[in-house]
Tab-separated table of C-alpha atoms and ligand atoms in Angstrom:
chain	number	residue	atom	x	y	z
A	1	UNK	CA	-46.880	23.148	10.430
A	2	UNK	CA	-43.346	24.061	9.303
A	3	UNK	CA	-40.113	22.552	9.697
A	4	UNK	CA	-37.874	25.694	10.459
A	5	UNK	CA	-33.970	25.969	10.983
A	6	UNK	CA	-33.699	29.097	11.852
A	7	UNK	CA	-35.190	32.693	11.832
A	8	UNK	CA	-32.594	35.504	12.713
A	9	UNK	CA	-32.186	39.353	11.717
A	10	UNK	CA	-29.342	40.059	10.156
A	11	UNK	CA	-27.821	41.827	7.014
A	12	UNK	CA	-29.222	40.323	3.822
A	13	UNK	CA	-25.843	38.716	1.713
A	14	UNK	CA	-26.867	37.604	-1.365
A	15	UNK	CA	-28.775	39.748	-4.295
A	16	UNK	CA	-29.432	43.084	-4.889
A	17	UNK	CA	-30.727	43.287	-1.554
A	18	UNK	CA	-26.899	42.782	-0.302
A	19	UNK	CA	-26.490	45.034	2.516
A	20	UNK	CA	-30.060	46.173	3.784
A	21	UNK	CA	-31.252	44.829	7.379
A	22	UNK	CA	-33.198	41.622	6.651
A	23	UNK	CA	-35.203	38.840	8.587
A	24	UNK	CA	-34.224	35.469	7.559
A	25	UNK	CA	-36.432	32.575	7.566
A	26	UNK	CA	-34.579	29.188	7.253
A	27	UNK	CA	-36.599	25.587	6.307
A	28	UNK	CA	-35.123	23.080	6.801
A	29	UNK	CA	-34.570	20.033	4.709
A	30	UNK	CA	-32.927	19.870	1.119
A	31	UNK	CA	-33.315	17.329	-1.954
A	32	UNK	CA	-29.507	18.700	-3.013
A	33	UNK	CA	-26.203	18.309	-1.731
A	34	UNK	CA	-24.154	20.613	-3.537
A	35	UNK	CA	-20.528	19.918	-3.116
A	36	UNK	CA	-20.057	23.376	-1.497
A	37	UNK	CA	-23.222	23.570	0.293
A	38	UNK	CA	-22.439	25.940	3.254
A	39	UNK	CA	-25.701	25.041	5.113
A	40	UNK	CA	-25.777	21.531	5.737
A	41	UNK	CA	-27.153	21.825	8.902
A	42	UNK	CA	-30.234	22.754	7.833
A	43	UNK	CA	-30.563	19.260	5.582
A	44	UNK	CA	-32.244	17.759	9.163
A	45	UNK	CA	-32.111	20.059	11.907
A	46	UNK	CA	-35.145	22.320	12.673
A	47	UNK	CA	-38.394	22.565	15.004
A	48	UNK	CA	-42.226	22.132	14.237
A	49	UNK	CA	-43.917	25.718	14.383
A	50	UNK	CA	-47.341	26.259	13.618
A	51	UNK	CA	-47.339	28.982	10.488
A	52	UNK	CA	-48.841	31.623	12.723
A	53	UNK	CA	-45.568	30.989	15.186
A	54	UNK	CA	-43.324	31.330	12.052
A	55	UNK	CA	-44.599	35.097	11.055
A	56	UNK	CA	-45.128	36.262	14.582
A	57	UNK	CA	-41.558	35.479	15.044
A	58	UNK	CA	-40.269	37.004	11.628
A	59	UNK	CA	-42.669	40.085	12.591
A	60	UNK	CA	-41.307	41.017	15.788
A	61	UNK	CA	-38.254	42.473	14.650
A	62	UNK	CA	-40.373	45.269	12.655
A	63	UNK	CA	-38.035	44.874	9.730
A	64	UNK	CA	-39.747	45.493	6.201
A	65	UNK	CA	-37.680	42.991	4.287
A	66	UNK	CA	-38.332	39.055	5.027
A	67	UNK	CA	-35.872	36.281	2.592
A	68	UNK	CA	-37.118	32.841	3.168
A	69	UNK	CA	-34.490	30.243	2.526
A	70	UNK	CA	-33.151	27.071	3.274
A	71	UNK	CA	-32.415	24.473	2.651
A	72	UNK	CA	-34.836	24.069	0.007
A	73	UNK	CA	-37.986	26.437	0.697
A	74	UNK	CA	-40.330	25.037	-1.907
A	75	UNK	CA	-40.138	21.173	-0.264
A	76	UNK	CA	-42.960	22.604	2.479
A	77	UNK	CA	-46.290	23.135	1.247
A	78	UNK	CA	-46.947	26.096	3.809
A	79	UNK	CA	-44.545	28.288	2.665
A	80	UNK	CA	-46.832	29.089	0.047
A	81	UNK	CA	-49.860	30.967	2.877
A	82	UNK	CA	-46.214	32.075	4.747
A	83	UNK	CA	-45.511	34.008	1.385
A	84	UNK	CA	-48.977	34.959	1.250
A	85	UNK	CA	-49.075	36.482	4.664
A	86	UNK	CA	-45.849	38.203	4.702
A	87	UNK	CA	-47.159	39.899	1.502
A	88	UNK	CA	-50.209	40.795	3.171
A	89	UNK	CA	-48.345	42.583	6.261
A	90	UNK	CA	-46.703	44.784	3.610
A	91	UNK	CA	-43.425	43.017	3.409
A	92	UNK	CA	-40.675	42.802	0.849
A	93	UNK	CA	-40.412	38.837	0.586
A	94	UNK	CA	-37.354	37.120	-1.057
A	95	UNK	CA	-37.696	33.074	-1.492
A	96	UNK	CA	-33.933	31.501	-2.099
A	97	UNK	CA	-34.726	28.338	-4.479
A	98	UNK	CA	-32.200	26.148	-5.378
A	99	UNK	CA	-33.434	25.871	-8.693
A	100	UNK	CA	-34.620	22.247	-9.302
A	101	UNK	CA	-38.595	23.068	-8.072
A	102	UNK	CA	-40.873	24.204	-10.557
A	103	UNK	CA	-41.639	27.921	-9.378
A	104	UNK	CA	-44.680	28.622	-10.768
A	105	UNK	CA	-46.999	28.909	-7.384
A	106	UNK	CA	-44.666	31.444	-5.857
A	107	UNK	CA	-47.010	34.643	-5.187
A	108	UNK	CA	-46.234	37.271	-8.165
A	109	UNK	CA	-44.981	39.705	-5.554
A	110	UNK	CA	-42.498	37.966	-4.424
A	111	UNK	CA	-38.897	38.598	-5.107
A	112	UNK	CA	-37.645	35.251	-6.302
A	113	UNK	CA	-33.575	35.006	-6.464
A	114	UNK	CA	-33.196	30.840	-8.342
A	115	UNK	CA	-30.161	29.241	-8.266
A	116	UNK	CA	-29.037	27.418	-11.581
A	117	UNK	CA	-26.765	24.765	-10.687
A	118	UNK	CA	-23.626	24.220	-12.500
A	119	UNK	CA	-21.779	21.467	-13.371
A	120	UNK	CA	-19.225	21.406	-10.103
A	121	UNK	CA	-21.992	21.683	-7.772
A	122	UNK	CA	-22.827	17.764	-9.278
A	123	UNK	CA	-26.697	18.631	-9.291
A	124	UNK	CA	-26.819	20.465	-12.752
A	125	UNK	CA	-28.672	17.748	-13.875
A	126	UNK	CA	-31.317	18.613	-11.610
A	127	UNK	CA	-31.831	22.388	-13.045
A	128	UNK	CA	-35.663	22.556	-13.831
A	129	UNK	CA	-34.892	24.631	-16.680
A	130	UNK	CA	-38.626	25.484	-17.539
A	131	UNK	CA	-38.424	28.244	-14.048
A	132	UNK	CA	-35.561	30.257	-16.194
A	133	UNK	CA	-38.844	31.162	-18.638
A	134	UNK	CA	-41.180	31.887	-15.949
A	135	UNK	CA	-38.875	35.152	-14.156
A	136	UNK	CA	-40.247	38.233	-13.682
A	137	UNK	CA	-38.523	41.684	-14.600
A	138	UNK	CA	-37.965	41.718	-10.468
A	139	UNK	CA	-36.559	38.277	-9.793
A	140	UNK	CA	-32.727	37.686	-9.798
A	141	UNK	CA	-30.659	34.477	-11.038
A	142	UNK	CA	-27.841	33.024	-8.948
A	143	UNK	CA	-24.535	31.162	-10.456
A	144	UNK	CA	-22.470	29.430	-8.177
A	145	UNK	CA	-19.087	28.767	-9.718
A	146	UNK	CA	-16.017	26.932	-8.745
A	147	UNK	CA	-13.918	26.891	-12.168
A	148	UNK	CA	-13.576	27.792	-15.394
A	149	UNK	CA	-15.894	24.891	-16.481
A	150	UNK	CA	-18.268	26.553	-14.442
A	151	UNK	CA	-17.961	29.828	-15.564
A	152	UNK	CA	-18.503	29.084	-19.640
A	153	UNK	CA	-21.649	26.930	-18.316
A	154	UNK	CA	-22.888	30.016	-16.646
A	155	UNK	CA	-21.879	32.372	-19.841
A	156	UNK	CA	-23.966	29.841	-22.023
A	157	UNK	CA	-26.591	29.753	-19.631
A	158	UNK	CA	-26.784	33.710	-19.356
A	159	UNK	CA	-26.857	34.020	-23.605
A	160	UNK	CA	-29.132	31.094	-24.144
A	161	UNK	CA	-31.949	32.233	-22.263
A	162	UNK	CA	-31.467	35.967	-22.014
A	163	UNK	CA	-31.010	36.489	-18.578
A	164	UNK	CA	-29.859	40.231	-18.475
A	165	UNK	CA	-32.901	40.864	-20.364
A	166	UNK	CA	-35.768	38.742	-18.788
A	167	UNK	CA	-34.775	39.410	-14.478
A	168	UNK	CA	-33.333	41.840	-12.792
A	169	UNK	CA	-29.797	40.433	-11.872
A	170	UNK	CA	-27.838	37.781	-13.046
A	171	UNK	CA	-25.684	36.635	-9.892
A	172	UNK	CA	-22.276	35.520	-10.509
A	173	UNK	CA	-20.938	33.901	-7.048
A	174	UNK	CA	-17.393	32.790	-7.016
A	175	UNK	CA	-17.222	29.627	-4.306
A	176	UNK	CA	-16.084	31.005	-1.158
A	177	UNK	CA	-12.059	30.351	-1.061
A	178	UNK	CA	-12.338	28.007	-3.864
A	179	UNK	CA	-12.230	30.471	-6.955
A	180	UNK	CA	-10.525	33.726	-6.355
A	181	UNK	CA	-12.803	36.590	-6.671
A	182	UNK	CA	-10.647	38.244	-8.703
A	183	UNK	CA	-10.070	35.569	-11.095
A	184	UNK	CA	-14.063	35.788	-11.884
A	185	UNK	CA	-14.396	39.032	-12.408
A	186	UNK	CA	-11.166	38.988	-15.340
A	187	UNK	CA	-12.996	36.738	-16.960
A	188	UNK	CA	-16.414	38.897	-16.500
A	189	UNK	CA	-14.797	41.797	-18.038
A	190	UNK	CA	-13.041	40.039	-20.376
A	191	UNK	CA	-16.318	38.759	-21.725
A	192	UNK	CA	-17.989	41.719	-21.195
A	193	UNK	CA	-21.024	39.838	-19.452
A	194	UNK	CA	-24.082	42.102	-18.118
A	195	UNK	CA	-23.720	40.300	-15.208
A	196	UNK	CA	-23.168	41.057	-11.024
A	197	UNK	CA	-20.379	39.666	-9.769
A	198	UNK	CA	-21.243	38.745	-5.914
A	199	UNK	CA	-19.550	37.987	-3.025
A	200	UNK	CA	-21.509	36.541	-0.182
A	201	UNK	CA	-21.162	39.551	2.306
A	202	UNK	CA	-22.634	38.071	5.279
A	203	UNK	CA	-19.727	35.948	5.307
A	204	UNK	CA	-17.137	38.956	5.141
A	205	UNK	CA	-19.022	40.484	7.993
A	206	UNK	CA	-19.550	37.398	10.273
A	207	UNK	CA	-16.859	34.561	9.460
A	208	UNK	CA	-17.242	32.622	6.845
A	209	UNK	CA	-18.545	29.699	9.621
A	210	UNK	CA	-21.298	31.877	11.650
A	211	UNK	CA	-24.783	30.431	11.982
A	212	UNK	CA	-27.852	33.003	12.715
A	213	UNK	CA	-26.212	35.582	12.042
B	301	SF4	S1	-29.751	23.612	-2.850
B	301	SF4	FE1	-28.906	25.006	-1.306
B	301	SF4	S2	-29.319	24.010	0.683
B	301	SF4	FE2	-29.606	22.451	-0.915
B	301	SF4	S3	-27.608	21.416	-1.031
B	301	SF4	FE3	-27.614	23.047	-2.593
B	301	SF4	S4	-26.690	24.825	-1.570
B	301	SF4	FE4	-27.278	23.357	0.039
């Protein structure tokens, strides 16, 4: 069984993938609290399905492109067969981690997008820095920042380990009405970072407060 939050078609927000129609697959439950966490209600809300519920359900809206998330994803030992058999039904599957889970059963084929937490989130200590050597040229890394403490940790982050090299996107996300967008991106091109600056679009299109949508 799985604990699930939510599952819900929508427009993906986050990644490379920003933009393009999307079934979302929400676990629930989280070993985090990040400070700006906009999903807390997935920390304990969510209802038993049996793992053949959970893909008939992401499967009926005929959508090629599945993102599990959470909450933290990797806490439930089925989503590793729910990877498997979205894979096998020909799906593009994304898996949101936060970062601090070692990520080396996740299915080859999937499309992992891992968070590294910095410092104002207060779980940077929990970064499980080993999953930053074990990307693939597909995956994508996500930077959450609130300041300019934030920002040089990501910039030192990004050169130590080679991001722009070793994944396919290095995610810059300024915290939603915290840091001004604009104010990330001078210091971007300032630095001259081969890096994505990202705003979370689902929340320009819905409201920054919309659930399953
Ligand atoms: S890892 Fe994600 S779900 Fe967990 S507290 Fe942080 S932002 Fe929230």
């Amino acid at each position: 069984m799985l604990t699930v939050n939510e599952i819900f078609y929508s427009i993906q927000g986050e990644s490379t993938y920003a933009g393009r129609p999307c079934v979302l697959v929400r676990l629930s439950a989280c070993d985090l609290r990040c400070s700006w966490c906009d999903t807390p209600y997935a920390f304990y809300e969510g209802r038993k399905m049996s793992l053949d519920e959970v893909v008939k359900e992401a499967e009926s809206y005929s959508c090629p492109l599945v993102e599990i998330t959470g909450g933290e994803p990797l806490l439930q030992e089925e989503v590793y067969p729910l990877m498997d058999r979205l894979l096998a039904s020909g799906r593009t599957v994304l898996l949101e981690t936060g970062g601090h889970i070692d990520i080396s059963r996740v299915p080859a084929a999937v499309v992992k997008i891992v968070d590294v937490k910095c410092p104002g989130s207060g779980e940077s200590d929990r970064n499980h820095w080993e999953n930053l050597e074990r990307l693939q040229s597909h995956d994508q890394v996500k930077l959450v920042i609130r300041d300019r403490i934030d920002y040089e940790f990501a910039r030192t982050t990004l050169s130590r380990y080679r991001l722009d090299r070793t994944c396919e996107a290095v995610l810059f996300s300024p915290v939603h009405v915290v840091l001004d967008p604009k104010i990330l991106s001078e210091w971007v091109l300032q630095d001259r970072l081969p890096v994505r600056v990202q705003l979370q679009l689902h929340k320009y299109i819905w409201g920054p407060d919309a659930r399953g949508v």
